[in-house]
mmCIF file of C-alpha atoms in Angstrom:
data_model
loop_
_atom_site.group_PDB
_atom_site.id
_atom_site.type_symbol
_atom_site.label_atom_id
_atom_site.label_comp_id
_atom_site.label_asym_id
_atom_site.label_seq_id
_atom_site.Cartn_x
_atom_site.Cartn_y
_atom_site.Cartn_z
ATOM 1 C CA SER A 1 11.987 50.772 -7.533
ATOM 2 C CA HIS A 2 12.823 49.118 -4.976
ATOM 3 C CA MET A 3 9.832 50.097 -3.089
ATOM 4 C CA GLN A 4 7.345 48.472 -5.730
ATOM 5 C CA ARG A 5 9.606 45.371 -6.401
ATOM 6 C CA LEU A 6 9.006 44.702 -2.522
ATOM 7 C CA GLN A 7 5.666 45.323 -2.550
ATOM 8 C CA ASN A 8 4.904 42.494 -5.411
ATOM 9 C CA LEU A 9 7.928 39.836 -3.391
ATOM 10 C CA GLN A 10 5.735 40.290 -0.488
ATOM 11 C CA TYR A 11 2.116 40.286 -2.435
ATOM 12 C CA ARG A 12 3.040 37.260 -3.980
ATOM 13 C CA ALA A 13 5.230 35.477 -0.706
ATOM 14 C CA ASN A 14 1.718 35.926 0.758
ATOM 15 C CA GLN A 15 -0.323 34.047 -1.320
ATOM 16 C CA LEU A 16 1.894 31.589 -0.665
ATOM 17 C CA ASN A 17 2.117 31.472 2.825
ATOM 18 C CA ARG A 18 -1.765 31.400 2.857
ATOM 19 C CA GLU A 19 -3.571 29.627 5.235
ATOM 20 C CA GLY A 20 -4.172 25.744 4.044
ATOM 21 C CA GLY A 21 -1.521 26.469 1.232
ATOM 22 C CA GLY A 22 1.616 24.051 0.251
ATOM 23 C CA VAL A 23 3.850 25.971 2.437
ATOM 24 C CA GLN A 24 1.713 26.128 5.583
ATOM 25 C CA LYS A 25 1.289 22.262 4.899
ATOM 26 C CA ILE A 26 4.723 21.170 4.987
ATOM 27 C CA GLY A 27 5.331 23.065 7.886
ATOM 28 C CA SER A 28 2.831 21.409 9.638
ATOM 29 C CA ILE A 29 3.967 17.959 8.519
ATOM 30 C CA ILE A 30 7.274 19.012 9.997
ATOM 31 C CA ARG A 31 5.854 19.342 13.360
ATOM 32 C CA ALA A 32 3.837 16.668 12.986
ATOM 33 C CA ILE A 33 7.244 14.492 11.719
ATOM 34 C CA ILE A 34 8.772 16.052 15.509
ATOM 35 C CA ARG A 35 5.322 15.574 17.561
ATOM 36 C CA GLN A 36 5.982 11.810 16.510
ATOM 37 C CA ASP A 37 9.186 11.082 16.042
ATOM 38 C CA ASP A 38 11.179 10.419 19.039
ATOM 39 C CA ASN A 39 14.832 11.597 17.383
ATOM 40 C CA PRO A 40 13.704 12.537 13.647
ATOM 41 C CA SER A 41 17.694 12.994 12.771
ATOM 42 C CA PRO A 42 17.433 16.975 14.086
ATOM 43 C CA GLN A 43 20.419 17.962 11.604
ATOM 44 C CA LEU A 44 17.357 17.445 8.559
ATOM 45 C CA ILE A 45 14.086 17.479 10.637
ATOM 46 C CA HIS A 46 13.408 21.363 12.362
ATOM 47 C CA ALA A 47 10.865 23.872 12.841
ATOM 48 C CA ASN A 48 12.748 25.399 9.629
ATOM 49 C CA ALA A 49 13.418 22.249 7.101
ATOM 50 C CA LYS A 50 13.956 22.242 3.641
ATOM 51 C CA PRO A 51 11.036 20.553 2.155
ATOM 52 C CA GLN A 52 14.045 18.200 0.120
ATOM 53 C CA ASP A 53 15.544 16.778 3.373
ATOM 54 C CA VAL A 54 12.008 15.948 4.811
ATOM 55 C CA LEU A 55 11.360 14.224 1.588
ATOM 56 C CA ALA A 56 14.389 12.438 2.001
ATOM 57 C CA TYR A 57 13.945 11.597 5.533
ATOM 58 C CA LEU A 58 10.180 10.346 4.643
ATOM 59 C CA THR A 59 12.081 8.111 1.898
ATOM 60 C CA ASP A 60 13.966 6.671 4.184
ATOM 61 C CA GLN A 61 11.687 5.273 6.815
ATOM 62 C CA ILE A 62 9.182 4.643 4.259
ATOM 63 C CA ASN A 63 11.986 2.218 3.622
ATOM 64 C CA GLU A 64 12.375 1.063 6.899
ATOM 65 C CA CYS A 65 8.485 0.127 7.770
ATOM 66 C CA ASN A 66 8.715 -2.065 4.420
ATOM 67 C CA ALA A 67 11.783 -3.891 5.479
ATOM 68 C CA MET A 68 10.095 -4.218 8.752
ATOM 69 C CA ASP A 69 6.978 -5.449 7.775
ATOM 70 C CA ASP A 70 6.902 -9.246 7.364
ATOM 71 C CA LYS A 71 4.247 -9.823 4.724
ATOM 72 C CA PRO A 72 2.370 -13.108 4.579
ATOM 73 C CA GLU A 73 3.945 -13.918 0.850
ATOM 74 C CA GLN A 74 7.135 -12.345 1.670
ATOM 75 C CA VAL A 75 7.055 -15.084 4.845
ATOM 76 C CA LYS A 76 5.984 -17.662 2.562
ATOM 77 C CA ARG A 77 7.971 -17.266 -0.519
ATOM 78 C CA ILE A 78 10.944 -17.566 2.435
ATOM 79 C CA ILE A 79 9.746 -20.652 3.566
ATOM 80 C CA LYS A 80 9.219 -22.201 0.281
ATOM 81 C CA ARG A 81 12.922 -21.823 -0.441
ATOM 82 C CA LEU A 82 14.267 -22.887 2.669
ATOM 83 C CA LYS A 83 12.273 -26.249 2.281
ATOM 84 C CA LYS A 84 13.384 -26.448 -1.364
ATOM 85 C CA MET A 85 17.073 -26.264 0.122
ATOM 86 C CA VAL A 86 16.471 -28.845 2.810
ATOM 87 C CA LYS A 87 14.868 -31.344 0.162
ATOM 88 C CA THR A 88 18.669 -30.987 -1.960
ATOM 89 C CA SER A 89 20.999 -30.522 0.495
ATOM 90 C CA ALA A 90 19.512 -32.235 3.870
ATOM 91 C CA ALA A 91 20.997 -29.778 5.618
ATOM 92 C CA CYS A 92 19.915 -27.030 7.644
ATOM 93 C CA PRO A 93 19.838 -23.583 5.701
ATOM 94 C CA CYS A 94 20.577 -21.624 7.771
ATOM 95 C CA CYS A 95 23.507 -22.972 10.208
ATOM 96 C CA THR A 96 24.472 -25.567 7.383
ATOM 97 C CA ARG A 97 24.550 -28.200 9.880
ATOM 98 C CA GLU A 98 23.508 -32.057 8.367
ATOM 99 C CA PHE A 99 20.564 -33.519 9.697
ATOM 100 C CA GLN A 100 21.140 -36.662 11.369
ATOM 101 C CA ASN A 101 18.436 -38.455 11.235
ATOM 102 C CA GLU A 102 14.519 -38.470 9.309
ATOM 103 C CA GLN A 103 13.641 -37.259 12.776
ATOM 104 C CA GLU A 104 15.388 -33.657 12.536
ATOM 105 C CA LEU A 105 14.043 -33.757 8.991
ATOM 106 C CA ASP A 106 10.002 -33.758 10.114
ATOM 107 C CA VAL A 107 10.901 -31.488 13.155
ATOM 108 C CA PHE A 108 12.534 -28.792 10.631
ATOM 109 C CA PHE A 109 9.633 -28.848 8.172
ATOM 110 C CA ASN A 110 6.699 -29.307 10.471
ATOM 111 C CA ARG A 111 8.183 -26.063 12.235
ATOM 112 C CA MET A 112 8.486 -24.414 8.657
ATOM 113 C CA ASN A 113 4.604 -25.347 8.104
ATOM 114 C CA GLU A 114 4.239 -23.611 11.245
ATOM 115 C CA LEU A 115 6.034 -20.513 10.199
ATOM 116 C CA GLY A 116 4.136 -20.384 6.480
ATOM 117 C CA ASP A 117 0.564 -20.922 8.078
ATOM 118 C CA GLU A 118 -0.727 -17.119 8.350
ATOM 119 C CA ASP A 119 -3.148 -18.755 11.744
ATOM 120 C CA VAL A 120 -0.062 -19.781 13.310
ATOM 121 C CA SER A 121 2.750 -18.452 12.563
ATOM 122 C CA GLU A 122 4.760 -15.304 14.848
ATOM 123 C CA LEU A 123 6.046 -13.868 11.414
ATOM 124 C CA MET A 124 3.338 -12.874 10.319
ATOM 125 C CA THR A 125 1.128 -12.527 12.998
ATOM 126 C CA SER A 126 2.276 -10.670 15.747
ATOM 127 C CA GLN A 127 1.524 -7.118 16.741
ATOM 128 C CA LYS A 128 4.791 -5.373 14.963
ATOM 129 C CA SER A 129 3.255 -5.451 11.594
ATOM 130 C CA GLN A 130 -0.183 -3.836 13.114
ATOM 131 C CA GLN A 131 1.647 -1.062 14.277
ATOM 132 C CA ILE A 132 4.000 -0.705 11.099
ATOM 133 C CA ALA A 133 1.132 -0.862 8.707
ATOM 134 C CA PRO A 134 -0.460 3.106 9.947
ATOM 135 C CA MET A 135 2.425 4.084 10.061
ATOM 136 C CA LEU A 136 3.469 2.931 6.646
ATOM 137 C CA GLN A 137 0.150 5.006 5.879
ATOM 138 C CA LYS A 138 1.199 8.060 7.597
ATOM 139 C CA TYR A 139 4.720 8.255 6.160
ATOM 140 C CA GLU A 140 3.839 7.778 2.889
ATOM 141 C CA THR A 141 0.449 10.312 2.892
ATOM 142 C CA TRP A 142 3.090 12.745 3.926
ATOM 143 C CA ARG A 143 5.432 12.442 1.307
ATOM 144 C CA LYS A 144 3.199 12.578 -1.382
ATOM 145 C CA SER A 145 1.707 15.423 0.245
ATOM 146 C CA VAL A 146 5.592 17.290 0.260
ATOM 147 C CA SER A 147 6.530 16.329 -3.397
ATOM 148 C CA GLU A 148 3.185 18.251 -4.401
ATOM 149 C CA HIS A 149 3.486 21.262 -2.590
ATOM 150 C CA MET A 150 7.635 21.486 -2.932
ATOM 151 C CA ASN A 151 7.893 24.089 -5.647
ATOM 152 C CA GLU A 152 5.595 26.167 -3.700
ATOM 153 C CA HIS A 153 7.852 25.811 -1.174
ATOM 154 C CA LEU A 154 10.788 26.756 -2.416
ATOM 155 C CA GLU A 155 9.511 29.766 -4.329
ATOM 156 C CA TYR A 156 8.839 31.384 -1.208
ATOM 157 C CA THR A 157 11.928 30.095 0.365
ATOM 158 C CA ARG A 158 13.593 32.069 -2.717
ATOM 159 C CA LEU A 159 10.620 35.211 -2.335
ATOM 160 C CA LEU A 160 11.902 35.576 1.688
ATOM 161 C CA ALA A 161 15.572 35.936 0.706
ATOM 162 C CA ASP A 162 14.646 38.337 -2.354
ATOM 163 C CA THR A 163 13.091 40.470 0.461
ATOM 164 C CA THR A 164 15.353 40.605 2.776
ATOM 165 C CA GLU A 165 17.799 41.719 0.184
ATOM 166 C CA VAL A 166 15.335 45.026 -1.036
ATOM 167 C CA GLU A 167 14.480 45.894 2.774
ATOM 168 C CA GLN A 168 18.452 46.102 2.875
ATOM 169 C CA LEU A 169 18.766 48.200 -0.463
ATOM 170 C CA ILE A 170 15.885 50.699 0.663
ATOM 171 C CA GLU A 171 17.660 50.967 3.882
ATOM 172 C CA LYS A 172 20.714 51.676 2.257
ATOM 173 C CA ASP A 173 18.948 54.516 -0.351
ATOM 174 C CA GLY A 174 17.459 55.365 2.593
ATOM 175 C CA ASN A 175 20.626 56.234 4.605
ATOM 176 C CA SER A 176 22.292 58.005 1.440
ATOM 177 C CA GLU A 177 18.911 60.034 1.229
ATOM 178 C CA VAL A 178 19.515 60.935 4.474
ATOM 179 C CA LYS A 179 23.303 61.839 4.356
ATOM 180 C CA ASP A 180 21.947 63.912 1.120
ATOM 181 C CA LEU A 181 19.436 65.753 3.375
ATOM 182 C CA GLU A 182 21.585 66.617 5.744
ATOM 183 C CA ALA A 183 24.608 67.635 3.645
ATOM 184 C CA GLU A 184 22.238 70.623 2.333
ATOM 185 C CA LEU A 185 20.644 71.220 5.572
ATOM 186 C CA GLN A 186 24.882 71.999 6.441
ATOM 187 C CA SER A 187 25.206 74.108 3.213
ATOM 188 C CA ALA A 188 21.944 75.665 4.050
ATOM 189 C CA GLN A 189 22.615 76.536 7.470
ATOM 190 C CA SER A 190 26.568 78.014 6.273
ATOM 191 C CA LYS A 191 24.568 80.395 3.700
ATOM 192 C CA VAL A 192 22.447 81.069 6.494
ATOM 193 C CA ASN A 193 25.455 82.254 8.754
ATOM 194 C CA GLU A 194 27.152 84.127 6.140
ATOM 195 C CA LYS A 195 23.665 86.005 5.756
ATOM 196 C CA LYS A 196 23.690 86.905 9.601
ATOM 197 C CA GLU A 197 27.408 88.152 9.554
ATOM 198 C CA VAL A 198 26.513 90.732 6.342
ATOM 199 C CA ALA A 199 23.666 92.099 8.099
ATOM 200 C CA SER A 200 25.679 92.224 11.326
ATOM 201 C CA GLU A 201 28.207 94.199 9.493
ATOM 202 C CA LEU A 202 25.667 96.157 8.038
ATOM 203 C CA GLN A 203 23.907 97.404 10.623
ATOM 204 C CA GLN A 204 27.685 97.827 12.474
ATOM 205 C CA LEU A 205 28.017 100.235 9.608
ATOM 206 C CA LEU A 206 24.081 101.856 9.413
ATOM 207 C CA THR A 207 24.990 102.563 13.164
ATOM 208 C CA ALA A 208 28.555 104.291 12.308
ATOM 209 C CA VAL A 209 26.916 105.952 9.360
ATOM 210 C CA ASN A 210 24.179 107.470 12.355
ATOM 211 C CA GLY A 211 26.797 108.765 14.392
ATOM 212 C CA ILE A 212 28.405 110.419 11.879
ATOM 213 C CA GLN A 213 25.124 112.063 10.777
ATOM 214 C CA ASP A 214 24.393 113.086 14.646
ATOM 215 C CA VAL A 215 28.037 114.716 14.952
ATOM 216 C CA ALA A 216 27.676 116.151 11.448
ATOM 217 C CA LYS A 217 24.613 118.233 12.644
ATOM 218 C CA ARG A 218 25.845 119.234 15.560
ATOM 219 C CA MET A 219 28.683 120.738 13.716
ATOM 220 C CA TRP A 220 25.895 122.546 11.773
ATOM 221 C CA GLU A 221 24.208 123.874 14.432
ATOM 222 C CA LYS A 222 26.652 125.686 16.471
#
């Protein structure tokens, strides 16, 4: 029956929405994103956001953090490549201007050496990397959790939709039963009214018969 199906759907939904379960974990992550990020794509990240949209958002954030985080080995590889380009072309690899003398070359190589030195390079000792690291770790942890619990959340969402559909069917059946009862009541009331009319007619007939009997009795007494 519809009622039995509704009870089964509600039971399973409560299981999925248990305290500490996947559905609540994803909800907590969504709220944390909204609190942390100033403008986290409101068309995607909101209280009822789909887990797949949350996963896509976190992946974008992770990619942005990785692009912003200049790791020492990456910086050193780039510096080495730039120095090699200068040795083969004798021109600045950034603006393509040719170096005019040895002094300009020395200035360039000294600057490249400083940028490649972890102790003095602003590319590798900036606060930016220190700020990005914890954010990156947090985004990666959230993405892993959303990915692990996505199937539970999707099932929960389907159950809610099915529950609403079954409730509508039950309401429809209830309205139909009410109409049937109203029709039965109207039919019964009609029959009662008919019986009342018959009883009234019988009462009138009885009264008439009694009157006739009284008249006849008086005539015989005379």
